[in-house]
Amino acid sequence: MKDINTFDAIVVGSGITGGWAVKELTEKGLKTLVLERGRKLEHVKDYTTANTPIWELPHRNKTTAADKETYPIQSTVYAFNEGTKHLWIKDKDHPYTTPPKQPFNWLRGNHVGGRSLMWGRQSYRWSDLDFEANAKEGIAVDWPIRYKDIAPWYSYVEKYIGVSGQVENLPQLPDSEFLPPMEMFCVEKSIKSSIEEKWPKRVMTIGRAANLTKIYNGRPACQHRNLCYRGCPYGAYFSSQSSTLPAAIATGNMTLRPNSLVETLLFDKDKSKATGVRVLDTETGKSVEYKAKLVFLCASTLGSTQILLQSTSDRFPNGFSNSSGELGHNLMDHLFDLHAYADFDGDLDKYYNGQRPNGIYIPRFRNVWDKHPDYIRGFGFQGNASRAGWESKMGQLGVGADFKKSITQLGGWKMAFYGFGEILPYHDNKVQLNPSKKDIHGLPTLFIETKLRENELAMKKDILASAKEMMEAAGAKNVSVWDGQAPMGSGIHEMGTARMGKDPKTSVLNKWNQCHEAKNVFVTDGSCMTSASCVNPSLTYMALTARAVDYAVKELSKQNL
Amino acid sequence: MNRRKAIQQTVYLLGGAVSASVIVGAMSGCKPKGALDWVPQFLTKEQAETIEALAESILPETDTPGAKSLHLTEFIDLMLKNVFNGFEQLQFPKELVKFEEECQFFTGNNFLNSSPDERQKFLVLNEKKALGNQQKTGEKAFISKIKELVLVGYFTSEYTIKELMNYNPLPTKFEGCVAVAAEPKIQVGIEGRSA
């Protein structure tokens, strides 16, 4: 009789990369167990607020004081409100610590699907500008892959999930396999022309988003409610629930086990391989062991790193596959919370119809063709126009009948740019286990130590100056820029704590996302990243995951694992 | 405007001190004459009557429903109870007392016992003064807080969204650049946001 706790493969995590790993593994015929630490969350049925109009939310979408206490970190996210709070982890139960005055925002869910349900859906390819940067500049270690290694996997992933966008033929931001682009607002079109006229190499394009702009792969098209972050009852943006998990279920090869917190990898020293994982069932409080030939860690950057740090043994006293000493180090994110706002005259006879769950994107233009004197790497801008609606009436003077009449009037156009900048990998930006502080399950928590350095601070200045300059070139009025001084982590693009590299002495994973020191363990979430680019990373995580599964299953069939 | 009133207003705008006797007057005040048809959870009945009158002065009943018809003070009461933090909750009654003192100084009566016309005039001046202070201190004035709560309540009410705005809960398609009539209604979706 087959042991019910034995599978061909185990995937830890069910978010963006876990979903991809299980889809690929099960489609290749492997009986796969998915372990999700969070609660069960069913597609459509559990998007409990997806159709709730604001007047039915008791506090009209405001966060209560009690919720701020339960979610002190999560409640700071733009996407946290009364209608979405059930999708964010309770900080109170799952604490972590940082040094004083060095806050880090760890923003995450605790349910099947993970952050694939709340993500911003911006989907961009990286380029060799990113993959070659460390080697060219002598920063950290070289990426063990180049664009040509991942390009076919980008295509493979995009064709499945559906990414809307506009072909631009940019070397620094390769085109995806696009569904039709969403349209820009009139004022955005004119801002685009002004910027491209003044700086012929700069481009402003429509955001590339994993929202379907037509019926695709059996999934309905986006209904343009711009309510993605409550969960989409149409399944029209990519999430594990809408896209990868249904494919895995269809194979009959997937077993999904929520409320299963992986404590440690089990290791066979003689074979130098993992034999499985030990799980804490958070409902019963009991430990259970599961065995498999292959283990994929897709538990998010810090989640997977924590599991690796906890997986100690005689062979790995400092964490799993950590002879390099790099595990937990080189934590990166993107510079974030860098805003520019401005008013634009005119176009008062123009409006839009529907709510666009997407904005514009200005790809990197610094250190692409020339060299900036103050810093290396670069940044991009997301942004969007809007017409001043009722929210802008808050500060308007007046009371009484005339005031009441005036506040329902539509105002003029505004434009916003939000900078996203590259943070370099620094060995001292790191996470460690903190055994003295336990979480609700009695497990150690993370101590997260990060700070921005000279290169980032210089880049921030240029981000704000560049945004202002572009607004002004486009004819803006009342341009204001500011740095919200968001802690690292706020970009929700944390990555890099189990980096890939060519040399086992200086990296944790090889070019196939495979642990240098345990060939049947693959780590394919953001922890694998060797540098951060300035470009949103999720699409790259997906492509790396599909690529790693392809390699792992081939190796398995060759009996190399 | 008579001379006494004019001086009073000038003194008020300059941030003039309120005498002790005026404070006593404001505190002991006349009996409120509003009548609540709901039970407040955070505010006292008297406070709720004042806030209800204040909200109605900001957004009065016209050819469309005003603050009272839309139950905005019930919303404000709930926000005070659950959304305001402990410090803000402690501040609120104090700020209301100060607001009443200023009203007493300006109109000779507390807010409830002032005429609708006096209320309106007082609020216009109070807001001007408040914004001046706000720019100096960065602290949000009482009137600004109330107005914000009133407006949030108003624009998230089913009536306002469905009747006064272009409620578009299921657009199905998106067009980014369309010509519209001179004064189109504000478009909002399920979440009530205008953008």
PDB file of N, CA, C and O in Angstrom, chain A residues 336-341 381 416-419 463-464 467-468 471 480-485:
ATOM      1  N   PHE A 336      10.317  53.144  -3.351  1.00  0.00           N
ATOM      2  CA  PHE A 336       8.869  53.235  -3.452  1.00  0.00           C
ATOM      3  C   PHE A 336       8.414  54.487  -2.724  1.00  0.00           C
ATOM      4  O   PHE A 336       9.178  55.097  -1.988  1.00  0.00           O
ATOM      5  N   ASP A 337       7.146  54.861  -2.943  1.00  0.00           N
ATOM      6  CA  ASP A 337       6.582  55.989  -2.209  1.00  0.00           C
ATOM      7  C   ASP A 337       7.213  57.308  -2.653  1.00  0.00           C
ATOM      8  O   ASP A 337       7.410  58.207  -1.854  1.00  0.00           O
ATOM      9  N   LEU A 338       7.538  57.373  -3.931  1.00  0.00           N
ATOM     10  CA  LEU A 338       8.137  58.579  -4.498  1.00  0.00           C
ATOM     11  C   LEU A 338       7.135  59.135  -5.508  1.00  0.00           C
ATOM     12  O   LEU A 338       6.923  58.556  -6.565  1.00  0.00           O
ATOM     13  N   HIS A 339       6.496  60.229  -5.141  1.00  0.00           N
ATOM     14  CA  HIS A 339       5.319  60.687  -5.873  1.00  0.00           C
ATOM     15  C   HIS A 339       5.541  62.005  -6.578  1.00  0.00           C
ATOM     16  O   HIS A 339       6.278  62.851  -6.093  1.00  0.00           O
ATOM     17  N   ALA A 340       4.834  62.180  -7.669  1.00  0.00           N
ATOM     18  CA  ALA A 340       4.697  63.491  -8.289  1.00  0.00           C
ATOM     19  C   ALA A 340       3.235  63.652  -8.689  1.00  0.00           C
ATOM     20  O   ALA A 340       2.645  62.736  -9.270  1.00  0.00           O
ATOM     21  N   TYR A 341       2.662  64.787  -8.336  1.00  0.00           N
ATOM     22  CA  TYR A 341       1.274  65.087  -8.713  1.00  0.00           C
ATOM     23  C   TYR A 341       1.232  66.437  -9.404  1.00  0.00           C
ATOM     24  O   TYR A 341       2.015  67.323  -9.094  1.00  0.00           O
ATOM     25  N   PHE A 381       8.650  54.646 -13.943  1.00  0.00           N
ATOM     26  CA  PHE A 381       7.484  55.269 -13.310  1.00  0.00           C
ATOM     27  C   PHE A 381       6.209  54.534 -13.678  1.00  0.00           C
ATOM     28  O   PHE A 381       5.968  54.254 -14.864  1.00  0.00           O
ATOM     29  N   ALA A 416      -0.519  61.665 -11.953  1.00  0.00           N
ATOM     30  CA  ALA A 416       0.381  61.191 -10.899  1.00  0.00           C
ATOM     31  C   ALA A 416       1.437  60.277 -11.500  1.00  0.00           C
ATOM     32  O   ALA A 416       1.143  59.475 -12.388  1.00  0.00           O
ATOM     33  N   PHE A 417       2.676  60.424 -11.048  1.00  0.00           N
ATOM     34  CA  PHE A 417       3.761  59.477 -11.355  1.00  0.00           C
ATOM     35  C   PHE A 417       4.246  58.871 -10.041  1.00  0.00           C
ATOM     36  O   PHE A 417       4.361  59.583  -9.042  1.00  0.00           O
ATOM     37  N   TYR A 418       4.540  57.585 -10.074  1.00  0.00           N
ATOM     38  CA  TYR A 418       5.094  56.918  -8.901  1.00  0.00           C
ATOM     39  C   TYR A 418       6.387  56.225  -9.311  1.00  0.00           C
ATOM     40  O   TYR A 418       6.361  55.318 -10.144  1.00  0.00           O
ATOM     41  N   GLY A 419       7.499  56.640  -8.714  1.00  0.00           N
ATOM     42  CA  GLY A 419       8.787  56.068  -9.093  1.00  0.00           C
ATOM     43  C   GLY A 419       9.051  54.724  -8.420  1.00  0.00           C
ATOM     44  O   GLY A 419       8.685  54.517  -7.263  1.00  0.00           O
ATOM     45  N   ILE A 463      14.877  60.614  -9.071  1.00  0.00           N
ATOM     46  CA  ILE A 463      13.517  60.158  -9.391  1.00  0.00           C
ATOM     47  C   ILE A 463      12.546  61.333  -9.260  1.00  0.00           C
ATOM     48  O   ILE A 463      11.746  61.614 -10.167  1.00  0.00           O
ATOM     49  N   LEU A 464      12.636  62.045  -8.138  1.00  0.00           N
ATOM     50  CA  LEU A 464      11.708  63.164  -7.924  1.00  0.00           C
ATOM     51  C   LEU A 464      11.967  64.296  -8.923  1.00  0.00           C
ATOM     52  O   LEU A 464      11.028  64.862  -9.486  1.00  0.00           O
ATOM     53  N   ALA A 467      10.663  63.283 -12.366  1.00  0.00           N
ATOM     54  CA  ALA A 467       9.203  63.308 -12.432  1.00  0.00           C
ATOM     55  C   ALA A 467       8.713  64.735 -12.610  1.00  0.00           C
ATOM     56  O   ALA A 467       7.842  65.016 -13.441  1.00  0.00           O
ATOM     57  N   LYS A 468       9.308  65.637 -11.842  1.00  0.00           N
ATOM     58  CA  LYS A 468       8.910  67.040 -11.914  1.00  0.00           C
ATOM     59  C   LYS A 468       9.183  67.608 -13.302  1.00  0.00           C
ATOM     60  O   LYS A 468       8.334  68.262 -13.906  1.00  0.00           O
ATOM     61  N   MET A 471       6.647  66.310 -15.808  1.00  0.00           N
ATOM     62  CA  MET A 471       5.350  66.962 -15.614  1.00  0.00           C
ATOM     63  C   MET A 471       5.379  68.359 -16.244  1.00  0.00           C
ATOM     64  O   MET A 471       4.463  68.760 -16.957  1.00  0.00           O
ATOM     65  N   SER A 480       3.712  68.987  -7.597  1.00  0.00           N
ATOM     66  CA  SER A 480       4.291  68.737  -6.278  1.00  0.00           C
ATOM     67  C   SER A 480       4.917  67.348  -6.269  1.00  0.00           C
ATOM     68  O   SER A 480       4.387  66.418  -6.860  1.00  0.00           O
ATOM     69  N   VAL A 481       6.074  67.249  -5.634  1.00  0.00           N
ATOM     70  CA  VAL A 481       6.728  65.942  -5.536  1.00  0.00           C
ATOM     71  C   VAL A 481       7.039  65.697  -4.072  1.00  0.00           C
ATOM     72  O   VAL A 481       7.259  66.636  -3.314  1.00  0.00           O
ATOM     73  N   TRP A 482       6.983  64.435  -3.668  1.00  0.00           N
ATOM     74  CA  TRP A 482       7.480  64.138  -2.328  1.00  0.00           C
ATOM     75  C   TRP A 482       7.902  62.699  -2.162  1.00  0.00           C
ATOM     76  O   TRP A 482       7.459  61.814  -2.869  1.00  0.00           O
ATOM     77  N   ASP A 483       8.780  62.556  -1.192  1.00  0.00           N
ATOM     78  CA  ASP A 483       9.308  61.254  -0.816  1.00  0.00           C
ATOM     79  C   ASP A 483       8.612  60.852   0.475  1.00  0.00           C
ATOM     80  O   ASP A 483       8.810  61.484   1.508  1.00  0.00           O
ATOM     81  N   GLY A 484       7.774  59.839   0.394  1.00  0.00           N
ATOM     82  CA  GLY A 484       7.029  59.389   1.566  1.00  0.00           C
ATOM     83  C   GLY A 484       7.902  58.664   2.582  1.00  0.00           C
ATOM     84  O   GLY A 484       7.425  58.283   3.640  1.00  0.00           O
ATOM     85  N   GLN A 485       9.176  58.475   2.271  1.00  0.00           N
ATOM     86  CA  GLN A 485      10.136  57.832   3.188  1.00  0.00           C
ATOM     87  C   GLN A 485       9.648  56.462   3.646  1.00  0.00           C
ATOM     88  O   GLN A 485       9.782  56.096   4.813  1.00  0.00           O
TER      89      GLN A 485
END
